[in-house]
Short mmCIF file of C-alpha atoms (C1' of nucleotides) in Angstrom, two decimals:
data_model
loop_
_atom_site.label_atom_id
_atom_site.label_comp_id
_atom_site.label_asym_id
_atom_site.label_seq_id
_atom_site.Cartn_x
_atom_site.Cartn_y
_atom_site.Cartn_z
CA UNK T 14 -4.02 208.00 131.63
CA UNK T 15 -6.90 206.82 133.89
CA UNK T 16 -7.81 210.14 134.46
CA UNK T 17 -9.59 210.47 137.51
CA UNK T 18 -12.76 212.41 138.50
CA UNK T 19 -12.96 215.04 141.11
CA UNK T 20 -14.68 212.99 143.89
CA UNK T 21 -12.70 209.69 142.41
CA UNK T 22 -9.27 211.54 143.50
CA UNK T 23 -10.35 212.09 147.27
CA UNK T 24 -12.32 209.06 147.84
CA UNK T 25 -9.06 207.24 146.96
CA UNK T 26 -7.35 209.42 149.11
CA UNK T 27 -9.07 208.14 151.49
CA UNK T 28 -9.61 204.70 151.32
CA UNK T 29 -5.81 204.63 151.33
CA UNK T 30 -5.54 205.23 155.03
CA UNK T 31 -7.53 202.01 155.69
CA UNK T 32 -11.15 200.54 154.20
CA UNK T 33 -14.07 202.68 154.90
CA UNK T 34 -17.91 203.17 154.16
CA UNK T 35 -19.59 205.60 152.15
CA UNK T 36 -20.46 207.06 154.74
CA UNK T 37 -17.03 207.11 156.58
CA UNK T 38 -15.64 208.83 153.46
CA UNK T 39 -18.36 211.23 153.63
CA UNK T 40 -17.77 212.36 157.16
CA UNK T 41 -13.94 212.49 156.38
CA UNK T 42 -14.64 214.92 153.82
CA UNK T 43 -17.06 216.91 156.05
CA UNK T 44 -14.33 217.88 158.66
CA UNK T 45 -11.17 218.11 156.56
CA UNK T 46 -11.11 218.70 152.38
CA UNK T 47 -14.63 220.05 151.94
CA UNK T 48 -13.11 223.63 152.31
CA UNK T 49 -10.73 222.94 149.23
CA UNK T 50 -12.32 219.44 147.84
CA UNK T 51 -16.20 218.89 148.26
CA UNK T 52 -18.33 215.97 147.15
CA UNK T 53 -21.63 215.39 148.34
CA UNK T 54 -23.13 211.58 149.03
CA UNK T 55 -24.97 212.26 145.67
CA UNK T 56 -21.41 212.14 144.22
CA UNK T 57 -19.81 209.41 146.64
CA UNK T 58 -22.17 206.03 146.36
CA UNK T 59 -22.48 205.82 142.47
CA UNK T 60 -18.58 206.60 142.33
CA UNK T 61 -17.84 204.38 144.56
CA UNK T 62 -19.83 201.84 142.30
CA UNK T 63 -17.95 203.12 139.45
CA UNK T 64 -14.42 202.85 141.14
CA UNK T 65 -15.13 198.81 141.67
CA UNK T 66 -16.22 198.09 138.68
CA UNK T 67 -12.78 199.75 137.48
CA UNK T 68 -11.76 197.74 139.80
CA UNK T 69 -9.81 200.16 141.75
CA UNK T 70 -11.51 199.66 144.67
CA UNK T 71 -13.43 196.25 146.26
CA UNK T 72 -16.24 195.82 148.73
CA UNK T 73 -15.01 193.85 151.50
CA UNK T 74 -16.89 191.32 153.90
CA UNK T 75 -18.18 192.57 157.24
CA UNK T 76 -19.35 191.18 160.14
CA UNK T 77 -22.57 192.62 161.89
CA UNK T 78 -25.64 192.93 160.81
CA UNK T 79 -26.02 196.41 159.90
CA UNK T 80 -26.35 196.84 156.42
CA UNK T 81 -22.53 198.30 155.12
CA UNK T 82 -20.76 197.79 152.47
CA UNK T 83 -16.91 198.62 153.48
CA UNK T 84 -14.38 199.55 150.49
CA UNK T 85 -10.68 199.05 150.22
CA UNK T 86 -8.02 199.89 147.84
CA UNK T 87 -6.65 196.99 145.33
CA UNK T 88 -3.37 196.78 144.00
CA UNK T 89 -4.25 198.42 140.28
CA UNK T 90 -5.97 201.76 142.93
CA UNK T 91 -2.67 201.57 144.81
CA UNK T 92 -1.33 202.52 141.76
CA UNK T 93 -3.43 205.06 139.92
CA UNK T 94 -3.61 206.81 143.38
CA UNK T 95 0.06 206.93 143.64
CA UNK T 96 0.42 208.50 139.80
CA UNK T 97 -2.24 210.75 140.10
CA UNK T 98 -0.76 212.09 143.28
CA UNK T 99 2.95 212.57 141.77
CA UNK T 100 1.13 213.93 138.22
CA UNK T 101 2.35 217.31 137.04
CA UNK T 102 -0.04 217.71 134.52
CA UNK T 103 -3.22 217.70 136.10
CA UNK T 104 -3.79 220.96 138.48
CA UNK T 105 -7.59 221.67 139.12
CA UNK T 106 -8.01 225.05 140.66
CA UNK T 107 -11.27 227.07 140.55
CA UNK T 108 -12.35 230.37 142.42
CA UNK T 109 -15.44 231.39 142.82
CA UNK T 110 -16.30 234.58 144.98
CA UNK T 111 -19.41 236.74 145.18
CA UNK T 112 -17.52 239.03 147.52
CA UNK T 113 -14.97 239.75 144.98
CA UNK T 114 -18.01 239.72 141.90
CA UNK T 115 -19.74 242.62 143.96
CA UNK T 116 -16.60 244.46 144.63
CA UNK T 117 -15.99 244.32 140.94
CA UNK T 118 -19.30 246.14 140.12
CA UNK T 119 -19.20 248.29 143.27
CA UNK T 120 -18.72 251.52 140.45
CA UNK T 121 -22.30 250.77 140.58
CA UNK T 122 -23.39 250.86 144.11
CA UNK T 123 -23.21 254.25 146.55
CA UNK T 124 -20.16 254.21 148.60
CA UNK T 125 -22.17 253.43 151.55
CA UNK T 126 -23.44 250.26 149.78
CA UNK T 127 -19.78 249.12 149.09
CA UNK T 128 -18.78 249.84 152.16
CA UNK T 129 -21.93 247.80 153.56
CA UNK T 130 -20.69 244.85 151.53
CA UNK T 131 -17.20 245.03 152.25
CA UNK T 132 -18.01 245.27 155.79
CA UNK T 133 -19.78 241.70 155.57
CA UNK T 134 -17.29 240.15 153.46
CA UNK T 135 -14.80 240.96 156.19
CA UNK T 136 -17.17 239.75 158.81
CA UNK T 137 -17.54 236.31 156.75
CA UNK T 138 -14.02 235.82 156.28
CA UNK T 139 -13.18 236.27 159.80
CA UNK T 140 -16.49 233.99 160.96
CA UNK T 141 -15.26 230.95 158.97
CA UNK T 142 -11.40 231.46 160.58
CA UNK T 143 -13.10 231.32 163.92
CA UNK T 144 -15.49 228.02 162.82
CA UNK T 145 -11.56 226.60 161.71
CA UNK T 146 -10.21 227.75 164.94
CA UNK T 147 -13.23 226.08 166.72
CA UNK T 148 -14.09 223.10 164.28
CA UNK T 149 -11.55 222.02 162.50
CA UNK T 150 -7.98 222.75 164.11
CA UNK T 151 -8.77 220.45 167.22
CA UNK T 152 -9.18 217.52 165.07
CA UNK T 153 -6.25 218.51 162.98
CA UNK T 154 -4.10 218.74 165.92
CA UNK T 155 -5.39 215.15 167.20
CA UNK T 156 -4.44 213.78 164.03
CA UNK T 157 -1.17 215.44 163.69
CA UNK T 158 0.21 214.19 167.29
CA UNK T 159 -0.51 210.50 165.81
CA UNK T 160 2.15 211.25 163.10
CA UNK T 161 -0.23 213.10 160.34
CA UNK T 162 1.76 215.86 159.76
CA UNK T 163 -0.27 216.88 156.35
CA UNK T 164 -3.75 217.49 157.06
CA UNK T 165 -2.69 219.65 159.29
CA UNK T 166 -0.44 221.77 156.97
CA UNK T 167 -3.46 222.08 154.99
CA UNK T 168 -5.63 223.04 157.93
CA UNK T 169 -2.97 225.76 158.23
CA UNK T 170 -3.19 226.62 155.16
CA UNK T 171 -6.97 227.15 155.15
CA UNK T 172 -6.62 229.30 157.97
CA UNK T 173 -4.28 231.46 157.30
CA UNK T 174 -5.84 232.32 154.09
CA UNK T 175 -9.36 232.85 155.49
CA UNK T 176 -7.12 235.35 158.28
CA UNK T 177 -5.26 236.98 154.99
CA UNK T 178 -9.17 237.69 153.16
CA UNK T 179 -10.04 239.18 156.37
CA UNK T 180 -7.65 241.05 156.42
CA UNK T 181 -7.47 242.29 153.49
CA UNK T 182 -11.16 243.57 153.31
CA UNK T 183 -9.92 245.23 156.38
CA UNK T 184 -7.41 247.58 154.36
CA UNK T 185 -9.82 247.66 151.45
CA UNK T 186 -12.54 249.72 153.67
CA UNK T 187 -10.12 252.25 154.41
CA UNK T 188 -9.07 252.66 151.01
CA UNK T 189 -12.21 252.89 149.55
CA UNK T 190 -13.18 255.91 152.23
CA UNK T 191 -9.63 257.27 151.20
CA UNK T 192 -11.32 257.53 147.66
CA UNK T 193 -14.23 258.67 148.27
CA UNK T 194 -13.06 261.67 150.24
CA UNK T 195 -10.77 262.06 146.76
CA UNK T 196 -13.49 262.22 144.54
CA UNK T 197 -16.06 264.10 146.90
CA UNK T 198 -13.88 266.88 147.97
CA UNK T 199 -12.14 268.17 145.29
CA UNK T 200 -13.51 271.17 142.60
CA UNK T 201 -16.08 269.28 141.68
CA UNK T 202 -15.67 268.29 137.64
CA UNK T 203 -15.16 265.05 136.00
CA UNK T 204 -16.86 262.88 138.20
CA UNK T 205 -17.57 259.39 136.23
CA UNK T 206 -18.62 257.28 138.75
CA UNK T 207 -22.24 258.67 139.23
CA UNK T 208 -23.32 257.41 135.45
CA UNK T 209 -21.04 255.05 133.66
CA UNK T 210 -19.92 255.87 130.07
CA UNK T 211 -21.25 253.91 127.64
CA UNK T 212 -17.26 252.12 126.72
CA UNK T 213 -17.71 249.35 123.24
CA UNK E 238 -36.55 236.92 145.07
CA UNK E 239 -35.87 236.22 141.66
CA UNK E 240 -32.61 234.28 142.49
CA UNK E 241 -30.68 235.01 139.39
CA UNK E 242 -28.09 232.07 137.94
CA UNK E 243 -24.50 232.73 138.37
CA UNK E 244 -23.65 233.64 134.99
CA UNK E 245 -26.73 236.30 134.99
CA UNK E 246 -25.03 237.96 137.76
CA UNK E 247 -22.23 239.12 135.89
CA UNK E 248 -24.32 239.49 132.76
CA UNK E 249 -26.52 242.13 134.45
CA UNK E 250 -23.87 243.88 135.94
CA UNK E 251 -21.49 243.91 132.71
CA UNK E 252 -24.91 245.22 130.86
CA UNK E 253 -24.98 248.51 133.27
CA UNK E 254 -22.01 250.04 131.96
CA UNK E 255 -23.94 249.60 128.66
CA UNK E 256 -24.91 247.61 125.55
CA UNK E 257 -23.32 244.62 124.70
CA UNK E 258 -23.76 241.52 122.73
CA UNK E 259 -22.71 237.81 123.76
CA UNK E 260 -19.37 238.19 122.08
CA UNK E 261 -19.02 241.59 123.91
CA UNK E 262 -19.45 240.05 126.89
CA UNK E 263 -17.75 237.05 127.23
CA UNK E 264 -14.48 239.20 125.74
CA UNK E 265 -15.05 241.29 128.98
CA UNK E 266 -15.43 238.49 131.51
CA UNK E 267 -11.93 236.91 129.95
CA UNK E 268 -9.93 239.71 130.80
CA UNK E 269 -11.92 240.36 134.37
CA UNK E 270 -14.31 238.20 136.19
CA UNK E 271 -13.26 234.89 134.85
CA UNK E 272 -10.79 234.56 137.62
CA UNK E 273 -13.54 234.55 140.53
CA UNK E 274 -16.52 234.35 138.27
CA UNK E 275 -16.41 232.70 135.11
CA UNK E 276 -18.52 232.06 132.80
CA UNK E 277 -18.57 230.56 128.83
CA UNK E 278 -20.21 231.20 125.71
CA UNK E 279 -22.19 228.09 126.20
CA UNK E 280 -23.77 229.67 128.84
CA UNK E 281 -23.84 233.22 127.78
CA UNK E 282 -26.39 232.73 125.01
CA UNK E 283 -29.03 230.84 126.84
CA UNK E 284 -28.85 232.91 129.52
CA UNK E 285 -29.38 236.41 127.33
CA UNK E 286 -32.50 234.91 125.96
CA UNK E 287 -33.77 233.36 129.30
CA UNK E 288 -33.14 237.23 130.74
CA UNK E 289 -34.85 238.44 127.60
CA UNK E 290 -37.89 236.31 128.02
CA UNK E 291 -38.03 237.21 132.18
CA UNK E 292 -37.99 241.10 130.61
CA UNK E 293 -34.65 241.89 132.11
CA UNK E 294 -33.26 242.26 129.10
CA UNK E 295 -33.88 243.17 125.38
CA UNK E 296 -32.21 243.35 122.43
CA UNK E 297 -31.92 246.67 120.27
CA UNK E 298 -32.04 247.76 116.80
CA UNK E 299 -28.70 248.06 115.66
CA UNK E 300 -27.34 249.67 112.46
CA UNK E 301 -24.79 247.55 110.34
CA UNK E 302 -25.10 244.51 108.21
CA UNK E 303 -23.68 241.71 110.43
CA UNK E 304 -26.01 239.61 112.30
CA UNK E 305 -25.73 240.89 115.88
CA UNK E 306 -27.90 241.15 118.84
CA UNK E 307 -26.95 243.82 121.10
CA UNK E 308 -28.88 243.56 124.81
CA UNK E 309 -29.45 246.64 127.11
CA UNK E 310 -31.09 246.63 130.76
CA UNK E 311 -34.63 247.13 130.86
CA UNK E 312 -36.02 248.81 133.81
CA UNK E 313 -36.69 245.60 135.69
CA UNK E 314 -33.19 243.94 134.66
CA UNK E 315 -31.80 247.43 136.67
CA UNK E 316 -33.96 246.91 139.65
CA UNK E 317 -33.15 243.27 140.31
CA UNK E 318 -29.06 243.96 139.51
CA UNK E 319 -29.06 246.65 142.27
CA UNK E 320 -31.37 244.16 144.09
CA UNK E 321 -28.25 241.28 143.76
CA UNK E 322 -25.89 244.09 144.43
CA UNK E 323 -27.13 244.73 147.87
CA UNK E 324 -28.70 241.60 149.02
CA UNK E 325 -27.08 240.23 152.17
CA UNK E 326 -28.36 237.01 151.76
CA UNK E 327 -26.75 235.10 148.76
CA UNK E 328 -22.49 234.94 148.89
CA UNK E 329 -21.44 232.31 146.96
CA UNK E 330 -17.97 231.39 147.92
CA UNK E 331 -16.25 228.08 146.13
CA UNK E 332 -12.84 227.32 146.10
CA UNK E 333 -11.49 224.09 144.52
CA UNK E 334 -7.46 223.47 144.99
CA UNK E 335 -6.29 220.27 144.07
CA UNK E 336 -2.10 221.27 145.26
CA UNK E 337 -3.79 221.62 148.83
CA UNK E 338 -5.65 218.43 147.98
CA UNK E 339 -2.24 216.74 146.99
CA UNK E 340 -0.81 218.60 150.21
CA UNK E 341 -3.31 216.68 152.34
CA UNK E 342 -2.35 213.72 151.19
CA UNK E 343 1.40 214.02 151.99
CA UNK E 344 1.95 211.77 154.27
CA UNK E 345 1.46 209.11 151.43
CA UNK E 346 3.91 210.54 149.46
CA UNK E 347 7.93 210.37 150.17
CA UNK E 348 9.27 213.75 151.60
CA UNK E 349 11.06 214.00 147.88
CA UNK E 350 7.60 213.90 146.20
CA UNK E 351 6.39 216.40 148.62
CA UNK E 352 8.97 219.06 147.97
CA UNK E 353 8.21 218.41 144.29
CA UNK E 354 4.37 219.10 144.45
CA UNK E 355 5.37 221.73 146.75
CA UNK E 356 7.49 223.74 144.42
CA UNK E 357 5.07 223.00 141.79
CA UNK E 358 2.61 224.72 143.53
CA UNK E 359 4.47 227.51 144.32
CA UNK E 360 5.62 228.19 140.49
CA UNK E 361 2.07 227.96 139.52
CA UNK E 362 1.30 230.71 141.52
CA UNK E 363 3.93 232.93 141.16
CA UNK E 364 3.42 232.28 136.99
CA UNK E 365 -0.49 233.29 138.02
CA UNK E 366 0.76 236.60 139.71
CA UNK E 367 3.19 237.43 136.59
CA UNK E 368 0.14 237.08 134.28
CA UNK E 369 -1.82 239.36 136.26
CA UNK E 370 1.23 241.72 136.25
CA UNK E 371 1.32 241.58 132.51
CA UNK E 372 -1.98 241.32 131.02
CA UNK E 373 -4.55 242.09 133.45
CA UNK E 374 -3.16 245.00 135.58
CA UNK E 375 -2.69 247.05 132.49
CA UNK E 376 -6.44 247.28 131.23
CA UNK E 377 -7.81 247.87 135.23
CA UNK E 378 -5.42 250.69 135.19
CA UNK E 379 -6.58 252.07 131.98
CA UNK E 380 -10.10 251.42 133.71
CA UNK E 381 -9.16 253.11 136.77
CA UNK E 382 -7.84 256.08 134.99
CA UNK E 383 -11.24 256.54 133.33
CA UNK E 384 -12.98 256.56 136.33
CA UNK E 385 -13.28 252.53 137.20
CA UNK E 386 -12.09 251.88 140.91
CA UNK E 387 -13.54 248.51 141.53
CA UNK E 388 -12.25 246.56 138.37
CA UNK E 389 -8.73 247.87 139.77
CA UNK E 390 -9.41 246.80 143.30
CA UNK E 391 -10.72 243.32 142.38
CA UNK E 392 -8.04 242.90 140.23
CA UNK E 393 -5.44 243.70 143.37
CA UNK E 394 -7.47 241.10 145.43
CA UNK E 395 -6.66 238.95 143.04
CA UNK E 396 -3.14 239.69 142.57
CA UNK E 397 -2.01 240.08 146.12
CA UNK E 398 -4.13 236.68 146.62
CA UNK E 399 -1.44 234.62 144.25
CA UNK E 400 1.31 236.47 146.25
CA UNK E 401 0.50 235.20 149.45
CA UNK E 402 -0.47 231.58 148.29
CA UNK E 403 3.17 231.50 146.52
CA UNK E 404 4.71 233.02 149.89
CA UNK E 405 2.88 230.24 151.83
CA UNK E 406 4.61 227.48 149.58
CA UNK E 407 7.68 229.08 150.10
CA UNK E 408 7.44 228.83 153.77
CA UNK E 409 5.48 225.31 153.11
CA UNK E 410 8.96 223.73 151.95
CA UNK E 411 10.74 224.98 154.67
CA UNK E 412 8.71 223.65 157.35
CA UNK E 413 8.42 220.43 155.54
CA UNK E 414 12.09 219.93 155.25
CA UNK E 415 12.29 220.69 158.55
CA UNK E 416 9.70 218.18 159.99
CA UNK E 417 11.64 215.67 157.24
CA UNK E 418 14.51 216.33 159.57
CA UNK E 419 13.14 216.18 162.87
CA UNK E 420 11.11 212.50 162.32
CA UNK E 421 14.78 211.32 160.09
CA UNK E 422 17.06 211.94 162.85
CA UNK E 423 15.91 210.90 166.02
CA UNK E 424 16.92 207.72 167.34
CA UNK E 425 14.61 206.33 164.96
CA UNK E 426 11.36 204.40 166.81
CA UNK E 427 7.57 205.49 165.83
CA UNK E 428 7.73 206.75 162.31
CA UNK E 429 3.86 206.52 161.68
CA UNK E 430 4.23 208.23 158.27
CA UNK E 431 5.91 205.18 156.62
CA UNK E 432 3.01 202.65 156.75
CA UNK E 433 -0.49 204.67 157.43
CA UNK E 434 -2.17 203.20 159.99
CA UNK E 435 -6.22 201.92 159.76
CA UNK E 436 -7.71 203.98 161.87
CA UNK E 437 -11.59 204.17 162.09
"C1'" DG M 229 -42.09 204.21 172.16
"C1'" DG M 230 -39.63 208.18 170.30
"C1'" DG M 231 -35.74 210.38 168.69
"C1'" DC M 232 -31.38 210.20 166.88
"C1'" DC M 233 -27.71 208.57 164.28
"C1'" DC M 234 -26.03 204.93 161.06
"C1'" DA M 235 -26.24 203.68 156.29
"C1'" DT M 236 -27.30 203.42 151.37
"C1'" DG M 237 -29.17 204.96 147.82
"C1'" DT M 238 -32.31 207.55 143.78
"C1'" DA M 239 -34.21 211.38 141.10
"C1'" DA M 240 -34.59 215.83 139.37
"C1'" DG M 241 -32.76 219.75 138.21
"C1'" DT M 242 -28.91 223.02 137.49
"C1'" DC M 243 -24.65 224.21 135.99
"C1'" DG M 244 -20.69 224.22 133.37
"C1'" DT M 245 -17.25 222.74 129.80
"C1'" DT M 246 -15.99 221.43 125.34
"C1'" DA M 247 -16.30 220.57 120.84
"C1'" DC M 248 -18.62 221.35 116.85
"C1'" DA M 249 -21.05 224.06 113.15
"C1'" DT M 250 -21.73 228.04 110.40
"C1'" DG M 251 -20.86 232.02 108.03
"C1'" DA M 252 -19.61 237.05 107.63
"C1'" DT M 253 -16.06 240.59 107.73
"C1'" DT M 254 -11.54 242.41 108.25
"C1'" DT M 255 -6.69 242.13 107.93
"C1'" DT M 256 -2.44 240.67 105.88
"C1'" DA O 182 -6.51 234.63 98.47
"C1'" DA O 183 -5.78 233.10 103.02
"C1'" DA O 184 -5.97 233.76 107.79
"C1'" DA O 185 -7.76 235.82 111.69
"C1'" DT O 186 -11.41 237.52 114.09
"C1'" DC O 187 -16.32 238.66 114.67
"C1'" DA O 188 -20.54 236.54 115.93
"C1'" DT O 189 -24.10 233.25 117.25
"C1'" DG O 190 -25.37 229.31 118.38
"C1'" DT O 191 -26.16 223.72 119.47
"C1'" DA O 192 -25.21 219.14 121.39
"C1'" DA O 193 -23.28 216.05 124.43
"C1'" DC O 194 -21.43 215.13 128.36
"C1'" DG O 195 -19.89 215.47 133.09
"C1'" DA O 196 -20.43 217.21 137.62
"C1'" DC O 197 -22.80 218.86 141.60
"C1'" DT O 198 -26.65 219.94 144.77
"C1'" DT O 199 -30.75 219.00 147.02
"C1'" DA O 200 -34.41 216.65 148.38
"C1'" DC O 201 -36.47 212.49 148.97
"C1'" DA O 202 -36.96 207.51 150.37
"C1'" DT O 203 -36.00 203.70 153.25
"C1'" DG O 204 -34.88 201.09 157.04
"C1'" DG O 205 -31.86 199.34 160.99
"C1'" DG O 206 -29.90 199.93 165.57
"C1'" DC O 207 -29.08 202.44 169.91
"C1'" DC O 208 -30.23 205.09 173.88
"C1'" DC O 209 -33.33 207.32 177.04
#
DNA sequence: GGGCCCATGTAAGTCGTTACATGATTTT
DNA sequence: AAAATCATGTAACGACTTACATGGGCCC
């Protein structure tokens, strides 16, 4: 029913494991569900705001005298947390790859261009699994020998897919050489790639 | 330079195989791009007539009595595609998952919950992969067969990508059910998973 | 004192989805 | 004649990014 939004579903998240700022829940993001679940501070404060006067959420009293304003779960977010996290109906899932867009058009491009391009996609792919290695699976590891056995599944997960794209773009060089030495070598004749037809 | 909006991207490059109108267009990008690089109608028609007014784009006569604007490249719409096409700058890369989401948040769920969300996840995919089998991979073959490579070889990225996500929930459950096992049996003592502690 | 991090927020602009509106043409 | 599809668009809303603004506390 309550239908939660995007940055609503991790900040509760959250907040489950124990009351936090803004700005905790902000650094939480940056070092674990950023990769598959952004939200920027832009998003975080005025849902925050939102959440308590839903009154899923409440501001609790802090000592010190920093300025902070440190948010817990109520009951009635206990709850929406819990269905939204055992919901079948709701599965958000959205790709977006200029790597993949480019390859799409590379009928386009020279064969030295796609290979340029595939070259770098590979190179990205296997930069960001070494920033996971370096960044992200220490704290994962930390967090899984105090009994979190999840975010580190998920780290895994992240991982291994960034090592599958690399991969992949690894096999896709070769076979777009393979084809090129297919359409340069033979007799000559029907050669569409040069020009595109003009296909309604 | 000119920093073109997402949806331009694929407009330009859909464009180069030649004339289209908004309908044409978005019928292409739902049988190709949409699955790394959507884009809908309510963006599509703004867009053509911001290109048109940035002269990267202009409509043609066209014969027949139905009201229908049909865009073409213009020289500078060309320039700036191949421009996009090579730039090693700009590569957009989003990804948005809420069943790794969920999966993060597992150890707030019961092991039973888990395996559910789990096998959800898994179906999803492999559904995803038998939709590609059946509707997409026919048209990129056709494409390939007239002379297309890329379509074909973004649409196996895409393919092969479902694949491997719906082998990694596979192996997903099994590890889970194992680590179910493994904190279940032992002589019981420090099951942090129960109660999450407040960490900060 | 200066620099850095903690901490909370606002504003502007972009982007994207969805639903709605309209009407012509083709197919059944 | 009805239904489906072609075709173009608008309006409203929701979401996200980025840059800006402000000020406190801590450490060197």
């Amino acid at each position: 029913m309550s239908s939660l939004s995007p940055t609503a579903r991790v900040i509760l998240g959250i907040l489950k494991f124990g009351p936090r700022s803004g700005y905790d829940i902000r650094k939480v993001i940056e070092i674990s569900t950023r990769f598959f679940w952004g939200a920027s501070y832009g998003q975080i404060y005025p849902e925050l705001r939102r959440l308590e006067r839903a009154g899923l959420v409440e501001a609790e009293a802090h000592a010190g005298s920093r300025r902070r304003r440190v948010y817990g779960l109520t009951r009635d977010g206990e709850r929406v947390l819990h269905e939204w996290l055992t919901d079948r109906e709701s599965f958000t899932f959205e790709y977006r790859d200029e790597w993949v867009l480019r390859l799409f058009f590379g009928d386009l491009l020279s064969t030295d261009d796609v290979l340029t391009n595939i070259r770098a996609a590979r190179q990205w792919f296997a930069g960001a699994a070494e920033f996971f290695r370096a960044e992200i699976e220490p704290r994962a590891r930390a967090g899984r020998e105090e009994g979190e056995f999840f975010p580190w599944l998920s780290y895994e997960y992240g991982l291994e897919f960034l090592e599958w794209a690399a991969a992949w773009y690894e096999r896709a060089e070769r076979r777009v050489r393979r084809e090129a030495r297919r359409r340069g070598s033979p007799p000559a004749g029907s050669r569409p790639a040069d020009r595109p037809r003009d296909r309604r």
